[in-house]
Amino acid sequence: MTTKSAAAATRATVYGYPRQGQGRELKKAVEGYWKGTVTADALQETAVGLRRKNWAQLAGAGVLEVPTGDFSLYDHVLDTTVAVGAIPPRHRDAVEMDALDGYFAMARGTQEVAPLEMTKWFDTNYHYLVPELGPDTVFTANPAKAVGEFREALALGHTARPVLVGPLTYLLLAKPAPGVAEDFQPITLLDRLLPVYAQLLADLKAAGAAWVQLDEPALVQDRTPAELNAVARAYRELGGLADRPKLLVASYFDRLGEALPVLAKAPVEGLALDFTGPAAANLDDLAAVGGLPGKRLVAGVVDGRNIWINDLEKSLATLATLLGLAERVDVAPSCSLLHVPLDAAAERDVDPQILRWLAFAQQKAREVALLARGLREGTGAIAADLAANRADLASRANSPITHDPAVRARTAAVTDADARRAQAYPQRAEAQRARLGLPLLPTTTIGSFPQTSELRVARADLTAGRIDAAAYRERMETEVREVIAFQEKAGLDVLVHGEPERNDMVQYFAEQLTGYLATRHGWVQSYGTRYVRPPVLAGDISRPHPMTVDWFRYAQGLTDRPVKGMLTGPVTMLAWSFVRDDQPLGDTARQVALALRDEVTDLEAAGAAVVQVDEPALRETLPLRAADRPAYLAWATESFRLATSGVRADTQIHTHMCYAEFGAIMTAIDELDADVISLEATRSHMEVAGELAGAGYPREVGPGVWDIHSPRVPSTEEAVELLRAGLAAIPAERLWVNPDCGLKTRGWTETRASLDSLVGAARRLRAELAG
């Protein structure tokens, strides 16, 4: 096919779209269902309405092939578990009794059964529910959701493409079920799973689907020869089916690498590739394998994970090159738009000039449609748009927001010594134990306490001007007094002030640092009904004034027990923001680290004996390719040490991480040189304690014993059992007792009961150890 005819066929598409609605209608409906105030029918009506709006927005922007099946009430990987019938045995009765309640039981657990484990979706801040599989797993096709949502779109007159998590990615993301040998490899179930996918494909074709998208992002990671052989076998089998739609195999988040020639040769009709960031290498790799003759290429040239406008002329140049490498080239974002907010136009408080630099999901849909039109009709057809885009890009590049000479001079002056504690850990540990005087198995929490409706109302009243700053401060101080008093009564050893004044662990600090922008409506799904508003890291970073010191002083003045100073670490400040893309991430991290260093030293000067600097995003930001990881870990660990190394030996530095696979970063965890690290461990059954022990980790550890992302209250016996597992790996002198994560999303009733279990377990084991 000629380049000209390939361009003539070009259309715009997307892989997926935000689910929540402009007003987070989905969150409200799902949580209302859990509370019993919204019926199942009303919940489904809300979902239908949101899907209808999403497709209409896409079509209105010029995206004429819309995705279906990407919408989810909780998580698309959990939806796949339902679609292939891989329901864990402990959840089968609930699913059979009521499919919707059983679905949510797998996601959240009940008082009787634990939920599925939750972890990060590749290197994003989205969390998925991990499939549990074993040698006895039996797969059964359940096409209801996939077929039903496709038919909805079809009935509305849309050209629709169903989206499923691909079979390789599903198995590669899975873990051995409880009771199954740890060395069991779910990928060995591929031959058992493929007939189920064949049935799903046949059902979708029967419903009228011309194309089906199979998402295989796991193939952008380093894969073994055996796994690549499995890829070839899977798509040879699926591609050879007589009764199926055309197949589009989608990859994103990085370059496809070794899997590219495998998929290029497979009997599928199309590939979707990411051409942004490190995945830009896909362009040369695609040329090296001879392109995709006779096949469709969906080119992800618009960054689907960040919020900056696209460089349209640069993207058009990439697309022009790609036209010669495939039968047909379509234009898309680099991945699902699930990872960005819905509409930048809703941000009325952002400076209009800066607003022109931003592109959320709706704007990105228009960008891909514009690029497709430019490819079809020539750049003359979009000349005015290209001129406006050039002006907006120049405005950002030349803005004083993006360049602060004082910040850059301070960053350039940093030395290696600035990022190292003056004393080695053994000397620090001795000084800290003498200063703190804590018992064996000291108890603490991670930082936040329940954000009640009263606190949210007070924050909204302050924003709306219904109360003044003094009244707001009084309300927050009342909450801090209650939280401190509760912790003393509960018997916790190291306290926190509860963070009632904080809207979000990143946004709170971003609003007080120069160089950041906050949004009002920029909600992005983190997991289930948990949505966050990542701030926008637009320029050079500095700290104009202390951010937490007054709150620490107030809380510490209420108790003789140590109160932790609580901060968010530099890597997480980047990872949970929309970071600037005009300089290396390491440079930005160093700027944030220096601002936090000032805060840490001010907290110490105010009397803080313990300062916690949370880095839950350290693992999630790890590059997907092993070759790219050393450079990342070098600047990531340096930035943490730079933030925390300016304190005395007897000041104890804590850090916290949660919901990730930590095995790949054990060396980096050691390189942080924190005195105490707390980590999620409940859903993974204290697995991380063994990993730390196996790696020879020498410092103190708090593996969680309460899964705070589930409403169930753990018993004292459950907490004791988990702590015994922890003690089998970590000496009591180095083991802390704490929840998995902060308590912001929990209610006070379950918080009181769960912390009673936690403290009770610590006391019981202390007594046993003393006896």
PDB file of N, CA and C in Angstrom, residues 43 45 79 264 323 330 436 538 546 675:
ATOM      1  N   LEU A  43     -27.256   1.915  40.439  1.00  0.00           N
ATOM      2  CA  LEU A  43     -25.816   1.904  40.165  1.00  0.00           C
ATOM      3  C   LEU A  43     -25.561   1.587  38.697  1.00  0.00           C
ATOM      4  N   GLU A  45     -27.601   2.013  36.216  1.00  0.00           N
ATOM      5  CA  GLU A  45     -28.080   3.131  35.401  1.00  0.00           C
ATOM      6  C   GLU A  45     -27.038   4.246  35.335  1.00  0.00           C
ATOM      7  N   ASP A  79     -12.359  -7.325  36.327  1.00  0.00           N
ATOM      8  CA  ASP A  79     -13.364  -7.645  35.311  1.00  0.00           C
ATOM      9  C   ASP A  79     -12.913  -8.823  34.444  1.00  0.00           C
ATOM     10  N   ALA A 264       4.928  -9.096  15.261  1.00  0.00           N
ATOM     11  CA  ALA A 264       4.892  -8.687  13.855  1.00  0.00           C
ATOM     12  C   ALA A 264       4.652  -9.878  12.940  1.00  0.00           C
ATOM     13  N   LEU A 323       3.890   5.935   8.191  1.00  0.00           N
ATOM     14  CA  LEU A 323       3.013   5.623   7.064  1.00  0.00           C
ATOM     15  C   LEU A 323       3.633   4.611   6.106  1.00  0.00           C
ATOM     16  N   ASP A 330      -3.293   4.428  12.195  1.00  0.00           N
ATOM     17  CA  ASP A 330      -4.258   5.215  12.949  1.00  0.00           C
ATOM     18  C   ASP A 330      -3.537   5.937  14.082  1.00  0.00           C
ATOM     19  N   LEU A 436      14.524   7.687  72.595  1.00  0.00           N
ATOM     20  CA  LEU A 436      13.099   7.375  72.500  1.00  0.00           C
ATOM     21  C   LEU A 436      12.614   6.449  73.609  1.00  0.00           C
ATOM     22  N   ALA A 538       4.894  22.297  37.374  1.00  0.00           N
ATOM     23  CA  ALA A 538       5.040  23.114  36.177  1.00  0.00           C
ATOM     24  C   ALA A 538       6.380  23.824  36.073  1.00  0.00           C
ATOM     25  N   PRO A 546       7.884  27.220  56.230  1.00  0.00           N
ATOM     26  CA  PRO A 546       7.603  25.887  56.784  1.00  0.00           C
ATOM     27  C   PRO A 546       6.166  25.460  56.506  1.00  0.00           C
ATOM     28  N   ASP A 675      16.085   4.865  58.966  1.00  0.00           N
ATOM     29  CA  ASP A 675      16.256   4.077  60.184  1.00  0.00           C
ATOM     30  C   ASP A 675      15.146   3.052  60.358  1.00  0.00           C
TER      31      ASP A 675
END
